[in-house]
Coordinates of C-alpha atoms in Angstrom, one line a residue:
Chain M
M134 CA -18.6 -14.3 38.3
L135 CA -15.5 -12.9 40.1
R136 CA -13.2 -14.5 37.4
F137 CA -15.1 -12.7 34.7
A138 CA -15.2 -9.4 36.6
L139 CA -11.3 -9.7 37.0
S140 CA -10.5 -10.5 33.6
R141 CA -12.5 -7.5 32.4
L142 CA -10.9 -5.5 35.0
A143 CA -7.4 -6.6 33.7
S144 CA -8.5 -5.6 30.1
L145 CA -9.7 -2.2 31.5
V146 CA -6.4 -1.3 32.9
L147 CA -4.6 -2.4 29.7
S148 CA -6.9 -0.3 27.7
L149 CA -6.1 2.6 30.2
V150 CA -2.3 2.2 29.8
V151 CA -2.3 2.0 26.0
A152 CA -4.9 5.0 25.6
S153 CA -2.7 7.1 28.0
L154 CA 0.5 6.0 25.7
V155 CA -1.3 7.1 22.5
I156 CA -2.6 10.4 23.8
F157 CA 1.0 11.3 25.4
A158 CA 2.7 10.2 22.0
A159 CA 0.4 12.3 20.0
V160 CA 0.8 15.6 22.2
E161 CA 4.5 14.9 22.2
V162 CA 4.7 15.3 18.4
V163 CA 3.5 18.7 18.5
P164 CA 6.5 21.1 17.8
G165 CA 7.1 24.2 20.0
D166 CA 8.1 24.7 23.7
P167 CA 5.2 25.5 26.2
A168 CA 7.5 27.2 28.3
A169 CA 8.6 29.7 25.8
F170 CA 4.9 29.9 24.5
M171 CA 3.9 30.8 28.1
L172 CA 6.7 33.5 28.7
G173 CA 6.3 35.3 25.2
M174 CA 8.9 36.2 22.7
N175 CA 11.1 38.4 24.8
A176 CA 11.8 36.1 27.6
A177 CA 15.5 35.4 28.6
P178 CA 16.6 32.0 28.0
D179 CA 17.4 31.4 31.7
T180 CA 13.8 32.2 32.6
V181 CA 12.7 30.0 29.9
A182 CA 14.9 27.2 31.2
A183 CA 13.6 27.8 35.0
L184 CA 9.9 27.5 33.8
R185 CA 10.9 24.2 31.7
H186 CA 12.5 22.8 34.9
E187 CA 9.2 23.9 37.0
L188 CA 6.9 22.3 34.6
G189 CA 9.2 19.1 34.4
L190 CA 9.6 19.6 30.6
D191 CA 13.4 19.1 31.1
L192 CA 12.8 15.6 32.1
A193 CA 13.4 12.5 29.6
L194 CA 10.3 11.5 28.0
P195 CA 9.6 8.2 29.7
L196 CA 10.1 10.2 32.9
R197 CA 7.7 12.7 31.8
Y198 CA 5.0 10.1 30.9
L199 CA 5.5 8.6 34.3
A200 CA 5.0 11.8 35.9
W201 CA 2.0 12.6 34.0
T202 CA 0.3 9.3 34.6
G203 CA 1.5 9.2 38.3
G204 CA 0.2 12.6 38.8
M205 CA -3.1 11.7 37.2
L206 CA -3.7 8.7 39.6
A207 CA -3.0 11.1 42.5
G208 CA -5.5 13.7 41.1
D209 CA -2.8 16.1 39.9
L210 CA -3.3 16.7 36.2
G211 CA -0.5 19.2 35.8
L212 CA -0.6 23.2 35.5
S213 CA -2.4 24.7 32.6
Y214 CA -0.1 26.7 30.5
T215 CA -2.4 29.8 30.0
Y216 CA -4.7 29.7 33.1
R217 CA -1.8 29.0 35.2
V218 CA -3.9 27.0 37.6
P219 CA -4.1 23.4 38.2
V220 CA -5.8 21.5 35.3
A221 CA -7.7 19.3 37.8
D222 CA -9.4 22.4 39.2
L223 CA -10.3 23.6 35.8
V224 CA -11.8 20.2 34.8
L225 CA -13.6 19.7 38.1
A226 CA -15.4 23.2 37.7
R227 CA -16.3 22.2 34.1
L228 CA -17.5 18.6 34.9
G229 CA -20.0 20.5 37.4
V230 CA -21.7 21.4 33.8
S231 CA -21.0 18.6 31.5
L232 CA -21.8 15.6 33.8
P233 CA -25.2 16.9 34.6
L234 CA -25.9 17.7 31.0
A235 CA -24.9 14.2 30.0
L236 CA -27.1 12.6 32.8
Y237 CA -30.0 14.9 32.3
A238 CA -30.0 13.9 28.4
L239 CA -29.4 10.2 29.2
A240 CA -32.6 10.3 31.6
L241 CA -34.8 12.3 28.9
S242 CA -33.7 9.8 26.2
T243 CA -34.6 6.8 28.4
L244 CA -37.9 8.5 29.4
I245 CA -38.8 9.1 25.7
A246 CA -37.5 5.9 24.1
F247 CA -39.0 3.3 26.5
P248 CA -42.7 4.3 26.1
V249 CA -42.3 5.0 22.3
G250 CA -40.4 1.4 21.8
L251 CA -43.1 -0.5 23.9
V252 CA -45.8 1.1 21.9
A253 CA -44.3 0.3 18.4
A254 CA -43.7 -3.2 19.7
A255 CA -47.0 -3.8 21.0
R256 CA -48.5 -2.2 17.8
R257 CA -46.3 -4.0 15.4
G258 CA -47.1 -3.5 11.6
R259 CA -49.9 -1.1 12.4
A260 CA -50.2 2.6 11.7
A261 CA -48.9 3.6 15.2
D262 CA -45.7 1.6 14.5
W263 CA -45.1 3.0 11.0
G264 CA -45.5 6.3 12.5
I265 CA -43.2 6.0 15.2
M266 CA -40.5 4.2 12.9
A267 CA -40.8 7.0 10.4
G268 CA -40.3 9.4 13.2
T269 CA -37.3 7.6 14.7
Q270 CA -35.8 7.5 11.2
L271 CA -35.9 11.3 11.0
G272 CA -34.7 11.6 14.5
I273 CA -31.7 9.5 13.6
A274 CA -30.8 11.6 10.6
V275 CA -31.0 15.0 12.5
P276 CA -27.6 16.4 13.6
N277 CA -27.9 17.1 17.4
F278 CA -26.2 20.6 17.0
W279 CA -28.5 21.7 14.2
F280 CA -31.7 20.5 16.3
A281 CA -30.2 22.8 19.0
M282 CA -30.1 25.8 16.6
L283 CA -33.6 24.9 15.8
L284 CA -34.7 24.7 19.5
V285 CA -32.9 28.2 20.1
L286 CA -34.8 29.7 17.2
V287 CA -37.9 28.5 18.2
F288 CA -38.0 28.3 22.1
A289 CA -35.5 31.3 22.7
I290 CA -35.8 33.7 20.0
R291 CA -39.5 33.5 19.1
L292 CA -41.2 32.2 22.2
R293 CA -38.5 33.4 25.0
W294 CA -39.2 30.5 27.1
F295 CA -35.6 29.8 27.6
A296 CA -32.4 31.6 27.5
A297 CA -30.4 31.2 24.1
G298 CA -27.4 30.1 26.0
G299 CA -25.0 30.5 29.0
F300 CA -25.2 28.8 32.5
P301 CA -25.9 30.9 35.7
G302 CA -23.8 28.6 37.8
W303 CA -25.0 26.4 40.8
E304 CA -25.0 29.1 43.3
A305 CA -28.2 30.3 41.2
G306 CA -30.0 27.5 42.5
P307 CA -30.9 24.2 40.9
L308 CA -34.0 25.3 39.0
A309 CA -32.4 28.1 37.3
N310 CA -29.6 25.7 36.2
L311 CA -32.1 22.8 35.1
K312 CA -33.9 25.6 32.9
A313 CA -30.3 26.5 31.3
L314 CA -29.6 22.9 30.7
T315 CA -33.2 22.0 29.3
L316 CA -32.7 22.9 25.8
P317 CA -29.2 21.4 25.4
A318 CA -30.5 18.2 27.1
V319 CA -33.2 18.0 24.9
A320 CA -31.0 18.4 21.5
L321 CA -28.7 15.8 22.8
A322 CA -31.4 13.3 23.9
L323 CA -33.9 13.3 20.8
P324 CA -31.5 11.7 18.4
Q325 CA -30.3 9.3 21.1
A326 CA -33.8 8.5 22.0
A327 CA -34.9 7.7 18.3
I328 CA -31.9 5.0 18.3
L329 CA -32.8 3.7 21.7
A330 CA -36.5 3.2 20.8
R331 CA -35.8 1.2 17.8
V332 CA -33.4 -0.9 19.5
L333 CA -36.0 -1.4 22.1
R334 CA -38.6 -2.3 19.5
S335 CA -36.7 -5.0 17.8
A336 CA -35.4 -6.5 21.1
L337 CA -39.0 -6.7 22.1
I338 CA -40.4 -8.1 18.9
E339 CA -37.5 -10.7 19.1
T340 CA -38.3 -11.8 22.6
M341 CA -42.2 -11.8 21.9
G342 CA -41.6 -14.8 19.4
Q343 CA -40.0 -16.9 22.6
D344 CA -41.8 -19.9 24.3
Y345 CA -42.2 -18.3 27.8
I346 CA -44.2 -15.5 26.2
R347 CA -46.6 -17.9 24.9
T348 CA -46.7 -19.5 28.2
A349 CA -47.4 -16.1 29.8
R350 CA -50.1 -15.5 27.3
A351 CA -51.6 -19.1 27.7
K352 CA -51.9 -18.5 31.5
G353 CA -54.1 -15.6 30.8
L354 CA -51.8 -12.6 31.3
S355 CA -53.1 -9.4 29.5
E356 CA -51.0 -8.4 26.5
R357 CA -49.8 -5.4 28.4
R358 CA -48.5 -7.3 31.5
T359 CA -46.8 -9.9 29.1
L360 CA -45.2 -7.1 27.3
V361 CA -44.0 -5.0 30.5
A362 CA -43.3 -7.8 32.9
H363 CA -41.8 -10.6 30.6
A364 CA -40.7 -9.3 27.4
L365 CA -39.2 -6.0 28.6
R366 CA -36.9 -7.8 31.1
N367 CA -35.4 -10.0 28.7
A368 CA -35.0 -7.5 26.0
M369 CA -32.8 -5.4 28.4
I370 CA -29.4 -6.8 27.0
P371 CA -29.3 -5.0 23.7
V372 CA -31.0 -2.0 25.4
L373 CA -28.0 -1.9 28.0
T374 CA -25.4 -2.3 25.4
I375 CA -26.8 0.9 23.5
L376 CA -27.4 2.8 26.6
G377 CA -23.6 2.1 27.4
L378 CA -22.4 3.2 23.9
Q379 CA -25.0 6.3 24.2
F380 CA -23.2 7.6 27.2
S381 CA -20.0 8.0 25.3
F382 CA -22.0 9.5 22.4
L383 CA -23.4 11.8 25.0
I384 CA -20.0 12.9 26.4
A385 CA -18.6 13.7 22.7
G386 CA -21.9 15.2 21.6
G387 CA -22.0 17.3 24.6
I388 CA -18.7 18.7 23.6
I389 CA -20.4 20.3 20.6
I390 CA -23.8 21.1 22.1
E391 CA -21.9 23.0 25.0
N392 CA -20.5 25.4 22.1
V393 CA -24.1 25.9 20.6
F394 CA -25.3 27.2 24.2
F395 CA -22.1 28.8 25.4
L396 CA -22.1 26.5 28.3
P397 CA -18.8 26.4 30.4
G398 CA -18.2 22.5 30.4
L399 CA -15.5 20.4 29.2
G400 CA -16.3 20.9 25.5
R401 CA -15.7 24.6 25.7
L402 CA -12.5 24.1 27.7
V403 CA -11.2 21.8 25.1
F404 CA -11.7 24.1 22.4
Q405 CA -10.3 27.0 24.1
A406 CA -7.3 24.9 25.0
I407 CA -6.9 23.9 21.4
T408 CA -7.0 27.5 19.9
Q409 CA -4.4 28.6 22.9
R410 CA -2.4 25.6 22.4
D411 CA -2.8 24.7 26.0
L412 CA -1.7 21.1 25.1
I413 CA -1.6 19.8 29.0
V414 CA -5.2 20.8 29.2
V415 CA -6.2 18.9 25.8
E416 CA -4.2 15.9 27.0
S417 CA -5.9 15.7 30.2
V418 CA -9.4 16.2 29.1
V419 CA -9.0 13.8 26.5
M420 CA -7.6 11.2 28.6
L421 CA -10.5 11.7 30.9
L422 CA -13.1 11.4 28.3
V423 CA -11.4 8.2 27.1
F424 CA -11.2 6.8 30.7
A425 CA -15.1 7.7 31.2
V426 CA -15.8 5.5 28.1
I427 CA -13.7 2.7 28.9
L428 CA -15.2 2.7 32.4
V429 CA -18.9 2.8 31.1
T430 CA -17.9 -0.1 28.8
F431 CA -16.4 -2.0 31.9
L432 CA -19.5 -1.3 33.8
T433 CA -21.8 -2.4 31.0
D434 CA -20.1 -5.7 30.8
L435 CA -20.5 -6.5 34.2
A436 CA -24.2 -5.4 34.0
Y437 CA -24.7 -8.0 31.4
A438 CA -23.0 -10.6 33.4
A439 CA -25.2 -9.9 36.1
V440 CA -28.3 -10.0 33.8
D441 CA -27.4 -13.0 31.8
P442 CA -25.3 -15.7 33.5
R443 CA -24.6 -17.2 30.1
L444 CA -22.4 -14.3 28.9
R445 CA -20.0 -14.9 32.0
R446 CA -18.4 -18.0 30.4
R447 CA -17.3 -15.8 27.2
A448 CA -15.0 -14.1 29.5
Chain R
M1056 CA -38.6 -9.3 -7.3
R1057 CA -40.4 -6.0 -5.9
W1058 CA -38.2 -3.2 -4.7
P1059 CA -38.8 -2.3 -1.1
P1060 CA -40.3 1.4 -0.9
A1061 CA -37.4 2.4 1.4
L1062 CA -34.8 1.4 -1.0
V1063 CA -36.5 3.3 -3.9
A1064 CA -37.0 6.3 -1.8
G1065 CA -33.5 6.3 -0.3
A1066 CA -31.7 5.7 -3.6
A1067 CA -33.4 8.4 -5.2
L1068 CA -32.5 11.0 -2.5
T1069 CA -29.0 9.7 -2.6
A1070 CA -28.9 10.2 -6.3
V1071 CA -30.1 13.9 -6.0
F1072 CA -27.1 14.6 -3.8
V1073 CA -24.4 12.8 -5.9
L1074 CA -25.9 14.4 -9.2
A1075 CA -26.0 17.9 -7.3
A1076 CA -22.2 17.4 -6.1
A1077 CA -21.3 16.3 -9.5
L1078 CA -22.9 19.1 -11.2
S1079 CA -21.4 21.5 -9.2
F1080 CA -18.0 20.9 -11.1
L1081 CA -19.5 22.1 -14.1
W1082 CA -22.2 24.6 -13.2
T1083 CA -23.7 26.4 -10.4
P1084 CA -26.7 28.7 -10.3
A1085 CA -24.2 31.5 -9.1
P1086 CA -20.6 31.7 -8.3
T1087 CA -19.9 30.7 -4.6
T1088 CA -16.4 32.6 -4.4
G1089 CA -17.4 36.1 -4.9
M1090 CA -19.2 38.3 -2.3
D1091 CA -22.5 40.5 -3.1
I1092 CA -22.9 42.4 0.0
A1093 CA -25.8 44.2 -1.4
A1094 CA -27.6 41.0 -1.8
R1095 CA -26.8 39.6 1.6
L1096 CA -29.3 37.4 3.7
R1097 CA -32.0 37.4 1.1
P1098 CA -34.8 35.2 2.0
P1099 CA -35.6 32.3 -0.6
G1100 CA -37.2 33.4 -3.8
G1101 CA -36.6 36.0 -6.4
G1102 CA -33.2 35.8 -8.0
H1103 CA -31.9 33.3 -5.8
L1104 CA -34.0 29.9 -5.2
L1105 CA -32.9 29.5 -1.6
G1106 CA -31.8 32.9 -0.7
T1107 CA -28.3 34.1 0.2
D1108 CA -26.1 34.1 3.1
H1109 CA -24.1 36.8 5.0
F1110 CA -21.8 37.3 2.1
G1111 CA -24.5 37.7 -0.4
R1112 CA -23.6 34.3 -1.9
D1113 CA -26.2 32.0 -3.4
M1114 CA -27.3 29.4 -1.0
L1115 CA -28.4 26.8 -3.6
S1116 CA -24.8 27.1 -5.2
M1117 CA -23.1 26.8 -1.8
L1118 CA -25.4 23.7 -1.0
M1119 CA -24.2 22.1 -4.3
V1120 CA -20.5 22.6 -3.7
G1121 CA -21.0 21.7 0.1
A1122 CA -22.5 18.4 -0.9
R1123 CA -19.1 17.7 -2.9
T1124 CA -17.1 18.2 0.4
S1125 CA -19.4 16.0 2.5
L1126 CA -19.6 13.3 0.1
A1127 CA -15.9 13.3 -0.8
V1128 CA -14.9 13.3 3.0
A1129 CA -17.3 10.5 3.9
V1130 CA -16.6 8.5 0.9
V1131 CA -12.7 8.5 1.6
A1132 CA -13.2 8.2 5.2
V1133 CA -15.4 5.0 4.9
G1134 CA -12.9 3.7 2.1
F1135 CA -10.2 4.1 4.5
G1136 CA -12.1 2.3 7.3
M1137 CA -12.9 -0.6 5.1
A1138 CA -9.7 -0.9 3.4
A1139 CA -8.1 -1.0 6.8
G1140 CA -11.0 -2.9 8.9
V1141 CA -11.8 -5.7 6.6
P1142 CA -8.4 -7.3 6.0
L1143 CA -8.0 -7.1 10.0
G1144 CA -11.5 -8.6 10.5
L1145 CA -10.7 -11.5 7.8
L1146 CA -7.2 -12.0 9.5
A1147 CA -8.7 -12.3 12.9
A1148 CA -11.5 -14.8 11.7
A1149 CA -9.0 -16.9 9.7
R1150 CA -6.9 -17.3 12.9
Q1151 CA -9.7 -17.4 15.3
G1152 CA -8.7 -17.7 19.1
S1153 CA -5.0 -16.9 18.2
L1154 CA -3.0 -14.1 19.7
V1155 CA -3.5 -12.3 16.2
D1156 CA -7.4 -12.4 16.7
E1157 CA -7.1 -11.3 20.4
V1158 CA -4.8 -8.4 19.5
V1159 CA -7.0 -7.2 16.7
M1160 CA -10.1 -7.4 18.9
R1161 CA -8.5 -5.6 21.7
A1162 CA -7.3 -3.0 19.6
N1163 CA -10.9 -2.5 18.1
D1164 CA -12.2 -2.0 21.6
L1165 CA -9.4 0.6 22.3
V1166 CA -10.3 2.5 19.2
F1167 CA -13.8 2.5 20.1
A1168 CA -13.0 4.1 23.3
F1169 CA -11.8 7.1 21.3
P1170 CA -15.1 8.7 20.0
A1171 CA -14.6 10.3 16.5
L1172 CA -14.9 13.4 17.9
V1173 CA -12.1 13.0 20.5
I1174 CA -9.9 11.5 17.9
A1175 CA -10.5 14.7 15.7
I1176 CA -9.7 16.9 18.7
L1177 CA -6.3 15.0 19.4
I1178 CA -5.4 15.2 15.6
T1179 CA -6.4 18.8 15.4
A1180 CA -4.7 19.8 18.5
V1181 CA -1.4 18.3 16.9
F1182 CA -1.7 19.2 13.3
G1183 CA -4.4 22.0 13.0
P1184 CA -7.7 21.7 11.5
S1185 CA -8.2 20.4 7.8
A1186 CA -10.4 18.2 5.6
F1187 CA -7.7 15.7 5.7
N1188 CA -7.7 15.4 9.5
A1189 CA -11.4 15.2 9.4
I1190 CA -11.1 12.2 7.0
L1191 CA -8.2 10.6 9.1
A1192 CA -10.6 11.0 12.3
I1193 CA -13.5 9.5 10.7
G1194 CA -11.6 6.7 9.0
I1195 CA -9.8 5.6 12.2
F1196 CA -13.2 5.5 13.9
N1197 CA -14.6 3.4 10.9
T1198 CA -11.9 0.8 11.2
P1199 CA -13.1 -1.2 14.1
V1200 CA -16.6 -1.2 12.7
F1201 CA -15.6 -3.1 9.6
A1202 CA -13.3 -5.2 11.3
R1203 CA -16.0 -6.3 13.6
V1204 CA -18.5 -6.9 11.0
S1205 CA -16.3 -8.7 8.6
R1206 CA -14.9 -11.0 11.6
G1207 CA -18.4 -11.8 12.7
A1208 CA -19.6 -12.8 9.3
A1209 CA -16.4 -14.5 8.2
L1210 CA -16.5 -16.9 11.5
A1211 CA -19.8 -18.2 10.7
L1212 CA -18.7 -18.8 6.8
W1213 CA -15.4 -20.7 8.2
T1214 CA -17.8 -23.5 9.7
L1215 CA -19.5 -24.0 6.2
D1216 CA -18.8 -27.2 3.9
Y1217 CA -17.5 -25.3 1.0
V1218 CA -14.7 -23.5 3.1
R1219 CA -13.8 -26.9 4.6
A1220 CA -13.7 -28.4 1.0
A1221 CA -11.6 -25.6 0.1
Q1222 CA -9.1 -26.3 3.0
V1223 CA -8.9 -30.0 2.1
A1224 CA -8.1 -28.8 -1.4
G1225 CA -5.1 -27.4 0.0
K1226 CA -5.8 -23.8 -0.3
G1227 CA -4.3 -21.6 2.4
R1228 CA -6.3 -19.5 4.8
A1229 CA -5.3 -16.2 3.2
R1230 CA -6.3 -17.5 -0.2
I1231 CA -9.6 -18.8 1.3
S1232 CA -10.4 -15.7 2.9
V1233 CA -10.0 -13.6 -0.3
E1234 CA -11.4 -16.2 -2.8
H1235 CA -14.3 -17.8 -0.7
I1236 CA -14.8 -15.5 2.4
L1237 CA -14.8 -12.0 1.0
P1238 CA -17.2 -12.4 -1.9
N1239 CA -19.8 -13.9 0.6
I1240 CA -19.5 -11.1 3.2
L1241 CA -19.6 -8.3 0.5
N1242 CA -23.2 -7.5 0.5
L1243 CA -23.2 -7.2 4.4
L1244 CA -20.2 -4.7 4.0
I1245 CA -22.1 -2.8 1.4
V1246 CA -25.0 -2.6 3.8
Q1247 CA -22.7 -1.5 6.8
G1248 CA -20.8 0.9 4.3
T1249 CA -24.0 2.8 3.6
I1250 CA -24.7 3.1 7.2
Q1251 CA -21.2 4.2 8.0
F1252 CA -21.3 6.7 4.8
S1253 CA -24.5 8.6 6.5
L1254 CA -22.7 8.5 10.0
G1255 CA -19.3 10.1 8.2
I1256 CA -21.8 12.8 6.5
L1257 CA -23.1 13.7 10.0
A1258 CA -19.6 13.6 11.5
E1259 CA -18.1 15.8 8.9
A1260 CA -20.9 18.2 9.3
A1261 CA -20.3 18.3 13.3
L1262 CA -16.3 18.7 12.8
S1263 CA -16.7 21.4 10.2
Y1264 CA -19.3 23.0 12.6
V1265 CA -16.8 23.2 15.4
G1266 CA -14.0 24.1 13.1
L1267 CA -12.2 20.9 13.3
G1268 CA -13.0 19.8 9.5
A1269 CA -13.2 21.8 6.4
P1270 CA -11.3 25.1 6.6
P1271 CA -12.5 28.4 6.1
G1272 CA -13.1 29.3 2.4
T1273 CA -14.2 25.5 1.6
P1274 CA -18.0 25.5 1.4
S1275 CA -19.3 22.8 3.7
W1276 CA -22.7 22.0 5.2
G1277 CA -21.2 22.1 8.7
R1278 CA -19.4 25.3 8.3
M1279 CA -22.6 27.0 6.7
L1280 CA -24.3 26.1 9.9
A1281 CA -21.4 27.6 12.0
E1282 CA -21.7 30.6 10.0
A1283 CA -25.4 30.9 10.4
Q1284 CA -25.4 30.6 14.0
T1285 CA -25.0 34.4 14.9
M1286 CA -27.6 35.4 12.3
I1287 CA -30.1 32.9 13.0
A1288 CA -32.7 35.3 14.4
L1289 CA -32.1 37.7 11.4
A1290 CA -32.1 35.2 8.6
P1291 CA -33.4 31.7 9.8
H1292 CA -33.2 30.2 6.1
T1293 CA -29.3 30.3 6.6
A1294 CA -29.7 27.7 9.2
V1295 CA -32.7 25.8 8.1
I1296 CA -31.6 25.2 4.5
P1297 CA -28.1 23.5 5.2
G1298 CA -29.6 21.5 8.2
T1299 CA -32.4 20.3 5.9
A1300 CA -29.8 19.2 3.3
I1301 CA -27.9 17.1 5.9
V1302 CA -31.0 15.5 7.4
L1303 CA -32.3 14.4 3.8
A1304 CA -28.9 13.1 2.7
V1305 CA -28.4 11.1 5.9
L1306 CA -32.2 10.0 5.7
G1307 CA -31.7 9.1 2.2
L1308 CA -28.6 6.7 2.8
N1309 CA -30.0 5.2 5.9
L1310 CA -33.3 4.2 3.9
M1311 CA -31.1 3.0 1.2
G1312 CA -29.1 0.9 3.8
D1313 CA -32.2 -0.3 5.5
G1314 CA -33.7 -1.4 1.8
L1315 CA -30.5 -3.1 0.9
R1316 CA -30.5 -5.3 4.2
D1317 CA -34.0 -6.0 3.7
I1318 CA -33.1 -7.7 0.3
T1319 CA -29.9 -9.3 1.6
D1320 CA -31.8 -10.7 4.6
P1321 CA -35.0 -12.2 4.0
R1322 CA -35.8 -12.5 7.6
L1323 CA -36.3 -9.0 8.1
R1324 CA -38.6 -8.3 5.1
G1325 CA -41.8 -6.7 6.1
A1326 CA -40.3 -4.7 9.0
P1327 CA -40.5 -1.0 8.6

């Protein structure tokens, strides 16, 4: 297990290094001098030069790459060109919205998908199964941002149960914030729940054909207990994979949903940064998103190996 | 052989969209370039079957031209992913366990760590928004998908007798990959292609919606939704109609993909 974990860790570090090189190179291609951009058209050349020096823009490329990555490791993401505050502070404040949103959506999609997938598997081939499969087929086809707009139309504009957007801030108390995040989380969760329910159903059906399930039935266990106690546990590997993948989709999907609901999260930060050409913010937030995805993949790999010892050898 | 109902329904829906997009080159119910402010935000019915948008443009005509954008972006992006991914997958399989295989698979993992939207953000930050950048982002994201599928399928084929026979006959690995492996994984690639095609339509809509895709002035389903957002209380049809078009197009492609998979993989027959 330790050897497996170490080899996965090595590939995690390698992925991060390559990803940071790609991101750094991409942003370096952009024409224009951020210092000149920050100071405006009428800045004196020596003021621009002083700012370039202050931002470290006068260093050679490899040194700037090392300064950027070294800074990130120490928690210093640089200084935003437009906000003139440390990027780390901006990111941290926005993460306070994006992370709860992603976790809320993940919890919702799991809560919806498990009962639905179990029922479909237990009633395989019957009306309930066909109904659920048709519903999930539709759920996969619905773009989450459009679903979000429909939720706003029905629950915010017509019924007035929720606000159409915005975020009161954590000072307003957890309940007010939970309410503000509910429609966005539902919009994110439903298409994901549809995928998860389908994967769970087919994984369960696959395990239900195994010998140990026949044994469980033969010893007189009820169908429900067989399904929940024996089949579900063994169907967890594909489900874990999808859950891991979904986290990265939730992060990316969150970026769009935040724009529908005007939530001050990482997604809004990135889009503002793009329009303002605040490239250091784009660079750091993209790196952070990629880091999150790579980390989740790493953790999923470890989780598999813990669940199924057969997979450890494949390192 | 009886055709699965999913395949028939899916192919029919897909055909409607392809025909609508093709027809839009020759004819639309109304022009999509002019404005008619007097007729803005009309509900469906009357002179405009699906109503009008905030510039008074006919929604049905906008949908037809938008279908063109969606289909074009998705087709080119999936084609890009296939053109790059399939050779990489075949190469990795032909040299299983070698350094080439390892590098291809690790590079795949790396690209997977950049979700399509994140790639699009990076490209847009550098080059600015355009349909071409949306294609590039979706295409890059598709490459590892096809590499993985073709490698997995090709690995299984390399152990079969007829491939061994071809090796004994003195054919090189590249030639075997093209002459014997590729034709036998083609149906798998078509099924995967259908699924990626529907994901491409969703991705194009999302990118255009947030302003990273089709530029202003190019009718696109995602753009129509972005423009509808501020008027959703006033004219819900401007949001409901383009969204429904996306759902139906994606549903059609997914059903078609499932149906094709059922035909090519008999083990799955009977599953909904």
